[in-house]
Coordinates of C-alpha atoms in Angstrom, one line a residue:
X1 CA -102.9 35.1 193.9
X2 CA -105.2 33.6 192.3
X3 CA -107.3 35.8 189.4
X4 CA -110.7 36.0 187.6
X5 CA -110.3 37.0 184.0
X6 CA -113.6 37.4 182.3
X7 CA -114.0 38.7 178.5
X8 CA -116.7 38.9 176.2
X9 CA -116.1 38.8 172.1
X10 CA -117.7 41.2 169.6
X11 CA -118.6 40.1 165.9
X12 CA -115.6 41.9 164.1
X13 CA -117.0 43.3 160.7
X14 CA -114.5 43.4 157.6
X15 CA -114.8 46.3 155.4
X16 CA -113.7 45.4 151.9
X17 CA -111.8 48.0 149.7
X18 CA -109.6 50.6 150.7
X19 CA -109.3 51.7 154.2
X20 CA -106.9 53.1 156.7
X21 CA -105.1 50.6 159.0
X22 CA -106.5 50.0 161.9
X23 CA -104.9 49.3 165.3
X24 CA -106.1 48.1 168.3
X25 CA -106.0 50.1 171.8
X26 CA -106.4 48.4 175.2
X27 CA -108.2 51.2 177.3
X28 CA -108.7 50.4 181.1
X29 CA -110.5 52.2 184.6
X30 CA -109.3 50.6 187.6
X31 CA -110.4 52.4 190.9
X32 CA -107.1 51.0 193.2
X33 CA -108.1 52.4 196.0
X34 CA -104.6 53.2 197.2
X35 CA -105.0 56.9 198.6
X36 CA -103.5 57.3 202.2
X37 CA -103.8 59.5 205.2
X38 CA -101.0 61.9 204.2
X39 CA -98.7 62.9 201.6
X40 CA -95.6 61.2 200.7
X41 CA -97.3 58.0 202.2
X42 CA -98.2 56.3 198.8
X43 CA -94.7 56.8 197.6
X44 CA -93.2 55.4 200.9
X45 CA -95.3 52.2 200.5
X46 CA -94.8 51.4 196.6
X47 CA -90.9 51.8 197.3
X48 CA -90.6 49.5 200.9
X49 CA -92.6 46.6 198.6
X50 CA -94.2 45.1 201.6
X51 CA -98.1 46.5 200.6
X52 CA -100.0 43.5 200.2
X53 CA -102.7 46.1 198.1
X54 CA -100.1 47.8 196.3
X55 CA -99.3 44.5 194.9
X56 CA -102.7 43.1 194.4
X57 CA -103.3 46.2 192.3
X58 CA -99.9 45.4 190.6
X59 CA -101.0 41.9 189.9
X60 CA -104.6 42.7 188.2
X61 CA -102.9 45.5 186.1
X62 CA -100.6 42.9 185.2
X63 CA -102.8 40.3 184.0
X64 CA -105.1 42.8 182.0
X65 CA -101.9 44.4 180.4
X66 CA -103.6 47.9 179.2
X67 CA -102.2 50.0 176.5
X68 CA -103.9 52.7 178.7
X69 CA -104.9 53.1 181.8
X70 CA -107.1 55.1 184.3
X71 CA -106.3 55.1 187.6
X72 CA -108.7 56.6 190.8
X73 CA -108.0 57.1 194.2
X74 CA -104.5 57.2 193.4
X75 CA -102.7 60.5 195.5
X76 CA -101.0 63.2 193.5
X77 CA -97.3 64.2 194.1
X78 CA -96.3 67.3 192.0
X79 CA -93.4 65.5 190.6
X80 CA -95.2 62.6 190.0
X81 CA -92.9 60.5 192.2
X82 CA -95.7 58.0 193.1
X83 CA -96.9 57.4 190.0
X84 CA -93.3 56.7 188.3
X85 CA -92.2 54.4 191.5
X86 CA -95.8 52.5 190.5
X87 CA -94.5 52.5 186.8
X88 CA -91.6 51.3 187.8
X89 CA -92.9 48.4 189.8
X90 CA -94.9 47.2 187.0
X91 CA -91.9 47.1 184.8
X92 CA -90.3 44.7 186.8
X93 CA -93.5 42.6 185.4
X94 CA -92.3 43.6 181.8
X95 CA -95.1 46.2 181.9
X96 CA -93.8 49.1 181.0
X97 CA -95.5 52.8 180.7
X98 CA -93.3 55.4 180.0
X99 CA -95.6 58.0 179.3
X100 CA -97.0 59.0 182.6
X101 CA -99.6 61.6 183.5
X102 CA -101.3 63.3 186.1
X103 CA -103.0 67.0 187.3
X104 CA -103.4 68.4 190.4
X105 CA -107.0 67.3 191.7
X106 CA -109.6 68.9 193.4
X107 CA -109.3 66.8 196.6
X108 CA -107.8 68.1 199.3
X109 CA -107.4 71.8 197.4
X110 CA -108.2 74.1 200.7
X111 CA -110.7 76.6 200.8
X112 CA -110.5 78.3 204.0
X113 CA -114.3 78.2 204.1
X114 CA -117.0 75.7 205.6
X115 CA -118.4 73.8 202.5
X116 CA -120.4 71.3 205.0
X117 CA -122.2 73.2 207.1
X118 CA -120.9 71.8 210.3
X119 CA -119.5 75.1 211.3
X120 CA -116.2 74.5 211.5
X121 CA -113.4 75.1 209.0
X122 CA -110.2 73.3 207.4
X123 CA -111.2 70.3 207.6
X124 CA -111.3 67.4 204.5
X125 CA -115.3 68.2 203.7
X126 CA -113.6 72.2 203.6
X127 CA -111.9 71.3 200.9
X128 CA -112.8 71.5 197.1
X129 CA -112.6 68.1 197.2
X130 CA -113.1 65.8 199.9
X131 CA -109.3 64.9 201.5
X132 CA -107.2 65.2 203.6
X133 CA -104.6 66.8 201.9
X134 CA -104.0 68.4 198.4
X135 CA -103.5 65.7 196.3
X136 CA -105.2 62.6 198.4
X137 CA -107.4 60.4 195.9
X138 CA -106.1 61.7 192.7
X139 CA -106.7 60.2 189.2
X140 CA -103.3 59.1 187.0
X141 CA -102.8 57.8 183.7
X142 CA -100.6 55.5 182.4
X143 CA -99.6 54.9 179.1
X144 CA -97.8 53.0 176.6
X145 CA -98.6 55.7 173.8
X146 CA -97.1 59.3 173.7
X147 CA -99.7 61.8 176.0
X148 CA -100.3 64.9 174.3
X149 CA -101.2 68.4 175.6
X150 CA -104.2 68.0 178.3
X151 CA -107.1 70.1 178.8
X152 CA -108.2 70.4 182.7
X153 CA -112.1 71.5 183.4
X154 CA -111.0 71.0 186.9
X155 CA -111.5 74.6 187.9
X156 CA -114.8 75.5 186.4
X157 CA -117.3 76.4 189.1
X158 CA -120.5 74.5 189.8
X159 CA -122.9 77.5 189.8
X160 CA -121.6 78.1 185.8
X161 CA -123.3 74.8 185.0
X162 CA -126.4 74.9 182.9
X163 CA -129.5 73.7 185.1
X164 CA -127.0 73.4 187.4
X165 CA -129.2 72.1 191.1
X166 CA -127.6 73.7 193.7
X167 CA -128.5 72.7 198.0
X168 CA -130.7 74.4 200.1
X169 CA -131.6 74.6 203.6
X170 CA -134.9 74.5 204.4
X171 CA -136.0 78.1 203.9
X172 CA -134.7 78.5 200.8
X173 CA -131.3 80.1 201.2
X174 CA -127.7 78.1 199.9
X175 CA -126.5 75.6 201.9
X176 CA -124.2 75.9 203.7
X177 CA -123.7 79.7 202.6
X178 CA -124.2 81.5 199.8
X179 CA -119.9 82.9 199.8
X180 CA -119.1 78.8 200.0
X181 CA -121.3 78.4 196.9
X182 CA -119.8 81.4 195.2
X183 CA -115.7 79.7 195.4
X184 CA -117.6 75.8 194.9
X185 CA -115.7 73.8 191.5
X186 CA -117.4 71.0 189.9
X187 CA -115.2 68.8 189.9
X188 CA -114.7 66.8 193.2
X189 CA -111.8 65.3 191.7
X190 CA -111.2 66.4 188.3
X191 CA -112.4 66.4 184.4
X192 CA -109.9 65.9 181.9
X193 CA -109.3 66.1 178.3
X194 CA -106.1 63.9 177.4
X195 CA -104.8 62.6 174.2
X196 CA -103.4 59.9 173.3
X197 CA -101.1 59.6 170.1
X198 CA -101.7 56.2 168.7
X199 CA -99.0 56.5 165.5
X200 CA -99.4 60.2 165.7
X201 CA -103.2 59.9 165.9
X202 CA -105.4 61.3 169.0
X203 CA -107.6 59.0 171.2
X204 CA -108.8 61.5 173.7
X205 CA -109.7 60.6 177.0
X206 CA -112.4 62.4 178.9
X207 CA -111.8 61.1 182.4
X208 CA -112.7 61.7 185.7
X209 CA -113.8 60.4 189.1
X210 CA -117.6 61.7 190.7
X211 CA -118.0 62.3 194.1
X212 CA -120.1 59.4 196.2
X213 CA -123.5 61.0 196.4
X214 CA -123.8 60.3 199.9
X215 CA -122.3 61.5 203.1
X216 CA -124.6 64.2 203.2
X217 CA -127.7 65.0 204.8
X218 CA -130.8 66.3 203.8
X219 CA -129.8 69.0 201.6
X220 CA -128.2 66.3 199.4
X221 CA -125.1 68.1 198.7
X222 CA -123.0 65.0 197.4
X223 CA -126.0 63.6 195.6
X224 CA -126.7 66.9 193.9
X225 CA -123.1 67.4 193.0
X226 CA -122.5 64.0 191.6
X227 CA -125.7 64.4 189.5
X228 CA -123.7 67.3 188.1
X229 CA -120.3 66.1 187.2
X230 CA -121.6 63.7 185.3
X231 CA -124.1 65.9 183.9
X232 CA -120.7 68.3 182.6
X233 CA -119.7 65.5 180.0
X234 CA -123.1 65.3 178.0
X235 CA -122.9 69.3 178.0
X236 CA -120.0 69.5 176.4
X237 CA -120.6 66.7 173.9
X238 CA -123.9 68.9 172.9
X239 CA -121.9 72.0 173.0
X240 CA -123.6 73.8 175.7
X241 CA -120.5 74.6 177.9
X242 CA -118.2 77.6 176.8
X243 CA -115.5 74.9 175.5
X244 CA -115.0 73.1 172.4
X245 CA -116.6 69.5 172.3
X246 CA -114.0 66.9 171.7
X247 CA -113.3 65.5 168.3
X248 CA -113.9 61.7 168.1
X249 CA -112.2 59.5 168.4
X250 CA -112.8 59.7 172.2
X251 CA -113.5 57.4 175.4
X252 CA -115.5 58.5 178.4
X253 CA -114.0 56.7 181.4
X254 CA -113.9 56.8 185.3
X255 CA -115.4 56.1 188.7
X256 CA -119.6 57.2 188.6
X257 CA -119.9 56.3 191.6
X258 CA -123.9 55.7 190.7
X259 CA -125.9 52.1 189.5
X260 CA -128.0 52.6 186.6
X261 CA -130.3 50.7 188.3
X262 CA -129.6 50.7 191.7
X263 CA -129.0 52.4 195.1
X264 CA -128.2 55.9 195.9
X265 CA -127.7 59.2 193.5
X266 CA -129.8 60.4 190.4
X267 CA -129.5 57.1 188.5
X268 CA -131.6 59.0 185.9
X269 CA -128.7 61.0 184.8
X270 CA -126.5 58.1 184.5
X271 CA -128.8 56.3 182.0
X272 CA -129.5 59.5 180.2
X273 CA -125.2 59.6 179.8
X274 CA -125.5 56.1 178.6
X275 CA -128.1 57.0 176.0
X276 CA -126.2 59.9 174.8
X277 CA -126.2 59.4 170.5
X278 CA -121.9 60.0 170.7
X279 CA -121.6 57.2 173.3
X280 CA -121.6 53.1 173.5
X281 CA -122.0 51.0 176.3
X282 CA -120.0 48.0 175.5
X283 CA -119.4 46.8 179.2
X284 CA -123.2 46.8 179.9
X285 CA -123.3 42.9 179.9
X286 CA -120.6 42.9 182.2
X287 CA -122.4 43.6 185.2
X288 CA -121.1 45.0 188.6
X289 CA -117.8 46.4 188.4
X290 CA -117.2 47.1 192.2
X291 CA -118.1 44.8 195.7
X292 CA -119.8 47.4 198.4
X293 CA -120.9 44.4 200.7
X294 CA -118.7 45.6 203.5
X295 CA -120.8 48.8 203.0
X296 CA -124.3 46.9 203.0
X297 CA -124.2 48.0 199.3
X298 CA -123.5 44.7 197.9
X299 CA -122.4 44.6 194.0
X300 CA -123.5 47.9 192.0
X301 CA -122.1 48.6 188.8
X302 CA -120.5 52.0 189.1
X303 CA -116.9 52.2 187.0
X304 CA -117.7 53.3 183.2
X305 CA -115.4 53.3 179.9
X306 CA -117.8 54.9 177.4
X307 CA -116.0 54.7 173.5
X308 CA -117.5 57.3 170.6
X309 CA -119.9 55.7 168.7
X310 CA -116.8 55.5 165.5
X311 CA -114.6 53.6 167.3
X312 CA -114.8 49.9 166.5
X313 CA -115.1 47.6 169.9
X314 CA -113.5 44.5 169.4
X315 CA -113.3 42.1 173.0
X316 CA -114.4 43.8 176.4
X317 CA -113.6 42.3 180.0
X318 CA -112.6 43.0 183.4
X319 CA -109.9 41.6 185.7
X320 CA -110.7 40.3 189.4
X321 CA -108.3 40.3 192.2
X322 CA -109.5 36.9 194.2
X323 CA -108.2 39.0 197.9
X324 CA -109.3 41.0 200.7
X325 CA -106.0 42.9 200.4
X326 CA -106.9 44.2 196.5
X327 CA -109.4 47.0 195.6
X328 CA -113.1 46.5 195.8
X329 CA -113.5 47.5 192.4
X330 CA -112.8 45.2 189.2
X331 CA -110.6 46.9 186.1
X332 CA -112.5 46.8 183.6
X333 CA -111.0 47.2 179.8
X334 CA -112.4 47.9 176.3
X335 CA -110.4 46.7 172.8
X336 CA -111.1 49.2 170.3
X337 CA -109.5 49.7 166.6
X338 CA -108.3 52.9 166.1
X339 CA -107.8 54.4 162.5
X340 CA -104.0 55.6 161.8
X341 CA -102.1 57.0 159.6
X342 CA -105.4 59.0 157.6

């Protein structure tokens, strides 16, 4: 398979005099797109090795060779089966991870109510977040560093949100009921606080995956809740949420979902996220990360790794898989130099 490997260098500044050694971290977001129809099925696939996207993912991975990882719309297992059989593949490519982590996501997490308004209950929409089944289109991380104790926002509730802009129907009242907006999480997916011990040192990850904000109707209820999950992140960076803001060094990384510039969603809140005085944006020359063309979207930028403003950026790039068979969206990957041993 044939790949595209673009990269773009950063002037590296030498500080005379004595500082802490510095060393440099791989971070990576790569949206595989390998979720399936039902449980078990991911696992069944990685382990008959006959997946022609299982292996394009494999491939890019590969090539970008990540100290750290990202994955979306990757399904959960409780025992992580899935994810280690994926490990495992990779190994046979001298890739190894053997710290491997995942939560249970919001996707597919049953409600037993109707959060659509179509009337009917049980079905994906129903569900916290949109799936099939608990676990479908989870997020996974992979890493070659030691993963330290997580925190999971995954269950705080979108009305505790500050300015939080909830649908309506027409006259005013919740849509689609005011009980279904009562039980309603933020997080389609999940938000995540995860360490990462570089040489006993933590580089926190605050990842997550937004819902698309279409596939809605007038009352914008994707579109309003997207606007929101990505809205949680600056909130706790300014200390507004009823959680202690992270300590840098951090990254900011995951599936938006929303263009800056383009297209559907409040694209508005995503610049205001790029803005934000703890965050950098050193993938913004980089251009589209994903390929909606099949949709009639055509090439938006949408997949985001977002360093602290103390972290040192060193080389930036993405990897593209040249097939039908691999995921629409590019990995994209950020060098950074991280402090140790302070």
């Amino acid at each position: 398979m044939k790949l595209m490997f673009v990269a773009i260098g950063f002037v590296m500044v030498l500080f005379w005099g004595m500082a802490a050694p510095a060393q440099v971290i791989r971070v990576a977001q790569y949206n595989v797109e390998l979720d399936r129809d039902g449980p078990g099925l991911l696992l069944r696939d990685i382990l008959r090795d006959e997946d022609s996207k299982i292996s394009a993912a494999q491939d890019v991975i590969t090539r970008a060779d990540p100290d750290v990882i990202l994955l979306n719309r990757f399904d959960y297992d409780a025992d992580l089966l899935a994810l280690s059989a994926f490990a495992d593949a990779l190994a046979e490519y001298d890739l190894r991870y053997p710290h491997r982590f995942a939560l249970p996501p919001n996707s597919g997490l049953a409600t037993g109510l109707d959060l659509d308004g179509n009337e009917r209950t049980g079905e994906p929409r129903d569900a916290q977040g949109y799936g099939r089944f608990h676990g479908q289109s989870g997020m996974a991380i992979l890493s070659k560093w030691p993963i330290g104790t997580a925190t999971d926002f995954s269950d705080f509730m979108w009305k505790n949100l500050p300015n939080a802009r909830r649908p309506t129907r027409p006259d005013g009242t919740p849509f689609p009921s005011g009980d279904a907006q009562d039980i309603q999480r933020l997080s389609s997916v999940g938000h995540w606080l995860v360490p990462i011990l570089i040489n006993g040192t933590p580089l926190t990850l605050l990842a997550f995956h937004a819902t698309p904000p279409v596939f809605d109707g007038p009352e914008d209820l994707n579109g309003l809740r997207n606007r929101d999950e990505i809205r949680f992140w600056p909130l706790l960076l300014d200390a507004s949420l009823p959680y202690t803001p992270p300590a840098p060094p951090f990254v900011l990384l995951g599936t938006l979902n929303v263009d800056p510039d383009q297209g559907e969603g409040y694209r508005d809140t995503v610049r205001d996220l790029l803005a934000h005085p703890e965050l950098q944006d050193p993938l913004a020359l980089l251009g589209p990360t994903v390929d909606w063309t099949d949709l009639g979207l055509g090439l938006m930028r949408v997949d985001y790794i977002l360093p602290s403003g103390n972290l040192r950026v060193t080389e930036t790039g993405t990897v593209v898989a040249e097939s039908t068979d691999a995921s629409r969206h590019k990995l994209i990957w950020v060098d950074m130099a991280i402090s140790v041993g302070e």
